[in-house]
JSON list of C-alpha atoms in Angstrom, two decimals:
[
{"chain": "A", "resi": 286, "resn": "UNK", "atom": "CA", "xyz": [23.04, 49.48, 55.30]},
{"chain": "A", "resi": 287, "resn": "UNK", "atom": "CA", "xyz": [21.68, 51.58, 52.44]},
{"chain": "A", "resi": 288, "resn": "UNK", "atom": "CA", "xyz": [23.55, 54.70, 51.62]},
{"chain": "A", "resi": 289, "resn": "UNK", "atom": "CA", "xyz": [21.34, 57.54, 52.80]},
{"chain": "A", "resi": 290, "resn": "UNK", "atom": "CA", "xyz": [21.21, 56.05, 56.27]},
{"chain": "A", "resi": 291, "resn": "UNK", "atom": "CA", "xyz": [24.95, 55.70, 56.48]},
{"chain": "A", "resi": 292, "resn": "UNK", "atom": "CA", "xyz": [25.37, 59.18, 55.12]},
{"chain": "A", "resi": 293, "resn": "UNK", "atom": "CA", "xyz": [22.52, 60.46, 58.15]},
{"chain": "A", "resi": 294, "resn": "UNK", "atom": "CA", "xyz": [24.77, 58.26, 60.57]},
{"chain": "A", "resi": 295, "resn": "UNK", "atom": "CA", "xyz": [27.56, 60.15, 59.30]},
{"chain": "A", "resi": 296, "resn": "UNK", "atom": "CA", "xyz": [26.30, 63.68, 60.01]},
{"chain": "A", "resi": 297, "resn": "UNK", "atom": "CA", "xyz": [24.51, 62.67, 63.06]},
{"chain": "A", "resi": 298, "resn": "UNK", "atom": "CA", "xyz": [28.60, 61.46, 64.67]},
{"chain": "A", "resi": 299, "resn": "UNK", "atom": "CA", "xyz": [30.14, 64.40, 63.33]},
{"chain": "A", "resi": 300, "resn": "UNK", "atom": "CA", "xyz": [27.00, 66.91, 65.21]},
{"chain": "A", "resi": 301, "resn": "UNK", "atom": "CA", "xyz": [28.12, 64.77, 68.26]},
{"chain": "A", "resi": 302, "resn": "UNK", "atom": "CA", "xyz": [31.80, 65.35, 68.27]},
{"chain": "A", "resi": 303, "resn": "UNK", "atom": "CA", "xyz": [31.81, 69.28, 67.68]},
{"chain": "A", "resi": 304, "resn": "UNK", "atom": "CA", "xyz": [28.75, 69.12, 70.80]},
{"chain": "A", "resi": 305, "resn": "UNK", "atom": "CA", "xyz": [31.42, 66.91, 72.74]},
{"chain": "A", "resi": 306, "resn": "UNK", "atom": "CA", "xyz": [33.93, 69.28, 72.01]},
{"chain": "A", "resi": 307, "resn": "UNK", "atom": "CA", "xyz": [32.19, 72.29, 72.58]},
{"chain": "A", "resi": 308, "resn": "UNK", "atom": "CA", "xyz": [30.96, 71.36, 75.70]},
{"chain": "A", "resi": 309, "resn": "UNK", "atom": "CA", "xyz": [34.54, 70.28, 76.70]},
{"chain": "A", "resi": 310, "resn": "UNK", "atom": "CA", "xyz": [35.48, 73.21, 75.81]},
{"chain": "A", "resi": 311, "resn": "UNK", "atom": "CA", "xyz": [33.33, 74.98, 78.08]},
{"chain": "A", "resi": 312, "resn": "UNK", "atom": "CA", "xyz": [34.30, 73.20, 81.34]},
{"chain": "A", "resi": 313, "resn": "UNK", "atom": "CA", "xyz": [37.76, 73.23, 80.66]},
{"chain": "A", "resi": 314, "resn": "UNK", "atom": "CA", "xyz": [37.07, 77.25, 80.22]},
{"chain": "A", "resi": 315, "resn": "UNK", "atom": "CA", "xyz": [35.42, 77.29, 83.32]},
{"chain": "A", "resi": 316, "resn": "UNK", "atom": "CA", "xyz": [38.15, 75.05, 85.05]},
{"chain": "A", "resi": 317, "resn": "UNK", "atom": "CA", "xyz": [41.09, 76.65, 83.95]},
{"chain": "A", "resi": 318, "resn": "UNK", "atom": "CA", "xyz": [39.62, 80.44, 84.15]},
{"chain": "A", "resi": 319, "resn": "UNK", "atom": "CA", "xyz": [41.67, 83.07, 82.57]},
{"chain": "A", "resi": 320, "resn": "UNK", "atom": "CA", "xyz": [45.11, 80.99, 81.91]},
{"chain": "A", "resi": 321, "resn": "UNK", "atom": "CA", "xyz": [42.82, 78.61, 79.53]},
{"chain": "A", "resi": 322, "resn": "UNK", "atom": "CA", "xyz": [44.51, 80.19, 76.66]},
{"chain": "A", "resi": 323, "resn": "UNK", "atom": "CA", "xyz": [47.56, 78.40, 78.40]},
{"chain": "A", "resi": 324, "resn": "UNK", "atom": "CA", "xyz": [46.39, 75.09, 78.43]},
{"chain": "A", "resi": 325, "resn": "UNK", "atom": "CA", "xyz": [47.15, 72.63, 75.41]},
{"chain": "A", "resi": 326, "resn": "UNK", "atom": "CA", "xyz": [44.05, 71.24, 75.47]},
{"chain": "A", "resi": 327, "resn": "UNK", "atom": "CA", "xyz": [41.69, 73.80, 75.55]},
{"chain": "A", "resi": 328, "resn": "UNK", "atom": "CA", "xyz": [43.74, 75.06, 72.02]},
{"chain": "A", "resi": 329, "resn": "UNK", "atom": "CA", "xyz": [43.23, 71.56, 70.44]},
{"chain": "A", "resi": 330, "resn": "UNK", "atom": "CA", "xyz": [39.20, 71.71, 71.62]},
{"chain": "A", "resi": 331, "resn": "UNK", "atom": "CA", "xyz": [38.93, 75.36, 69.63]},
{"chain": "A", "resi": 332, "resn": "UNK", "atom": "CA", "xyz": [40.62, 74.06, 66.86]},
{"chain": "A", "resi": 333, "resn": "UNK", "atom": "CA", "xyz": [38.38, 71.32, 66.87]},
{"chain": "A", "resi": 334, "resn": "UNK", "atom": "CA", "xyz": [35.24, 74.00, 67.28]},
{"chain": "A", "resi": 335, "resn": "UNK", "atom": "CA", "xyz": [36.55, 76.86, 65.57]},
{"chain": "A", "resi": 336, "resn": "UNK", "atom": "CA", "xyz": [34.56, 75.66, 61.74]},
{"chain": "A", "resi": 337, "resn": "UNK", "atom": "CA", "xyz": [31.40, 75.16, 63.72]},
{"chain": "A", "resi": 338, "resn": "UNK", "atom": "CA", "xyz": [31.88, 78.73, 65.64]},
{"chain": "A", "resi": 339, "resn": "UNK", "atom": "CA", "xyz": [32.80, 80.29, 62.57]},
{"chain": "A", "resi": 340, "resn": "UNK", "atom": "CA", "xyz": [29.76, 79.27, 61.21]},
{"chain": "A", "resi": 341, "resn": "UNK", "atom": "CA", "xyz": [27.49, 80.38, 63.45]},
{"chain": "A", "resi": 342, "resn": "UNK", "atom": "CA", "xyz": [29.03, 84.06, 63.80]},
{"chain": "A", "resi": 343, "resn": "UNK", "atom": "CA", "xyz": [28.37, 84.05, 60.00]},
{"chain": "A", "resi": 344, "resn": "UNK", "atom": "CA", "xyz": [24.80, 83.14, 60.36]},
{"chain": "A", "resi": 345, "resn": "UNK", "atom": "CA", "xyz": [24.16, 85.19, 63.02]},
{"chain": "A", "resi": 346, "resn": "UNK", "atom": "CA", "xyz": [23.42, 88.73, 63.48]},
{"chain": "A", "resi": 347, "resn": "UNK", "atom": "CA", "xyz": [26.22, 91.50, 64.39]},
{"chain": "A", "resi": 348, "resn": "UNK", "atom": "CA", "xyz": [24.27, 92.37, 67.55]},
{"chain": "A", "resi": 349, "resn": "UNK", "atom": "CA", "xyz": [25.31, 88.97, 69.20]},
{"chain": "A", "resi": 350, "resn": "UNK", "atom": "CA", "xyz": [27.84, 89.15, 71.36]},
{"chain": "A", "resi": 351, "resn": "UNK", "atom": "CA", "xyz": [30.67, 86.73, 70.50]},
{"chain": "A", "resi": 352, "resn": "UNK", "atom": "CA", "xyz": [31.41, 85.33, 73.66]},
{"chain": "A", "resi": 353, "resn": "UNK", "atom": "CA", "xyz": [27.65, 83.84, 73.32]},
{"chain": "A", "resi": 354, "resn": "UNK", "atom": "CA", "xyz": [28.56, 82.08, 69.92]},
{"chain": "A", "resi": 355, "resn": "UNK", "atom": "CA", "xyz": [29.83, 79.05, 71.25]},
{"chain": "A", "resi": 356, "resn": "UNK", "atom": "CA", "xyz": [26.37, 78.46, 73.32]},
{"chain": "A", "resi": 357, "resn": "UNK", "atom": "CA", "xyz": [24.52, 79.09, 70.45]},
{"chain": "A", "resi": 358, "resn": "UNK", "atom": "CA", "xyz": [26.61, 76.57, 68.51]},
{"chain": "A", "resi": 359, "resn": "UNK", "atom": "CA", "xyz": [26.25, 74.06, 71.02]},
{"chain": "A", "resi": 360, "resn": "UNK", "atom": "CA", "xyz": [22.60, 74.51, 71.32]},
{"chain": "A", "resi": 361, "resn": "UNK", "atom": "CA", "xyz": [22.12, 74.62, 67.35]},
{"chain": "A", "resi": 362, "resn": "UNK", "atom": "CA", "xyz": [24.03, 71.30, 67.40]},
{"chain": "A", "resi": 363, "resn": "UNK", "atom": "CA", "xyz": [21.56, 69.96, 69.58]},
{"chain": "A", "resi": 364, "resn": "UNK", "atom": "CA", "xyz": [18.81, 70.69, 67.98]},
{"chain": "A", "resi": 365, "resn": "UNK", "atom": "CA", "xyz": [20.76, 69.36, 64.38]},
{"chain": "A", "resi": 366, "resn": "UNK", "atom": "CA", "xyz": [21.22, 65.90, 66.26]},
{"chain": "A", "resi": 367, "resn": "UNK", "atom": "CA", "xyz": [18.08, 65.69, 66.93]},
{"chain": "A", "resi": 368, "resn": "UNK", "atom": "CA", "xyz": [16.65, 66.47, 63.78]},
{"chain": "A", "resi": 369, "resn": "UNK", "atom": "CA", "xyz": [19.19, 63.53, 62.54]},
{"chain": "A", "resi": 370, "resn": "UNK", "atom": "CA", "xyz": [17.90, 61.42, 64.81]},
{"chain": "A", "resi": 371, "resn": "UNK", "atom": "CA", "xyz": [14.26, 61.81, 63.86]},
{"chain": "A", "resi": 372, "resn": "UNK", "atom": "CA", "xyz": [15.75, 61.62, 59.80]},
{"chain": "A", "resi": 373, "resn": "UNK", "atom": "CA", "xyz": [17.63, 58.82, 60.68]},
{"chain": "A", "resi": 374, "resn": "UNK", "atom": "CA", "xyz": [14.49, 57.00, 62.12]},
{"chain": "A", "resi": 375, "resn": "UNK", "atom": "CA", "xyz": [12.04, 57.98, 59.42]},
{"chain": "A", "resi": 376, "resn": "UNK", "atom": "CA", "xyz": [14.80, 56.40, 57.00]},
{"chain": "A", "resi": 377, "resn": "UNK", "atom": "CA", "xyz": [14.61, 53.53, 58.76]},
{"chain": "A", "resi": 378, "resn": "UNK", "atom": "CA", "xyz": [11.09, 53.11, 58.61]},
{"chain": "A", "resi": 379, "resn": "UNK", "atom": "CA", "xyz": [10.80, 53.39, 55.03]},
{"chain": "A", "resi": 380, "resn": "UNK", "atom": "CA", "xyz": [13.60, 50.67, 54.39]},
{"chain": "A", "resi": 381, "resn": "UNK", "atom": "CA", "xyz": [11.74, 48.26, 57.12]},
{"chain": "A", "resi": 382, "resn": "UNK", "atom": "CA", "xyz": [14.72, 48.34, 59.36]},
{"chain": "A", "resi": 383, "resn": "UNK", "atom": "CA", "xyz": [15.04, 48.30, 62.97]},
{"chain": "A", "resi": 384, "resn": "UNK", "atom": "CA", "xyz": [17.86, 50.58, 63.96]}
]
């Protein structure tokens, strides 16, 4: 496999296990309600999140609220993945591969 479509495949897991974990995140949030905090899990999911959230709040403007920084992260990780995807198949293309 040549190196720039490992390093795409790379990227493109990583996208998908901060989206899993964001969006794990979320239901156990909406599961658990306000003793989340309490729950083990939950703290290993925003550990998991927080570079990703942290990110976002930086690139974002102060007038966004920060309990909607997690969506936004999720849904910018989408959009990432699927911008891999469509890099990753391009890449493909050009080396005559079928991936």
């Amino acid at each position: 496999m040549p190196f720039d479509i490992l390093l795409v495949s790379i990227l493109r897991t990583l996208v998908e296990v901060a989206g899993f974990a964001l969006l794990g995140q979320g239901a156990l949030a909406v599961l658990a309600g306000k003793y989340r905090e309490q729950n083990a899990f939950y703290r290993v999911l925003r550990i998991v999140t927080r570079p990703v959230v942290r990110a976002v709040r930086f690139i974002t403007p102060r007038f966004v609220i920060d309990a909607h920084i997690p969506m936004l992260a999720f849904f910018l990780l989408l959009w990432l993945w699927i911008m891999l995807a469509l890099v990753k198949r391009h890449l493909c293309g050009l080396h005559g591969l079928a991936c």
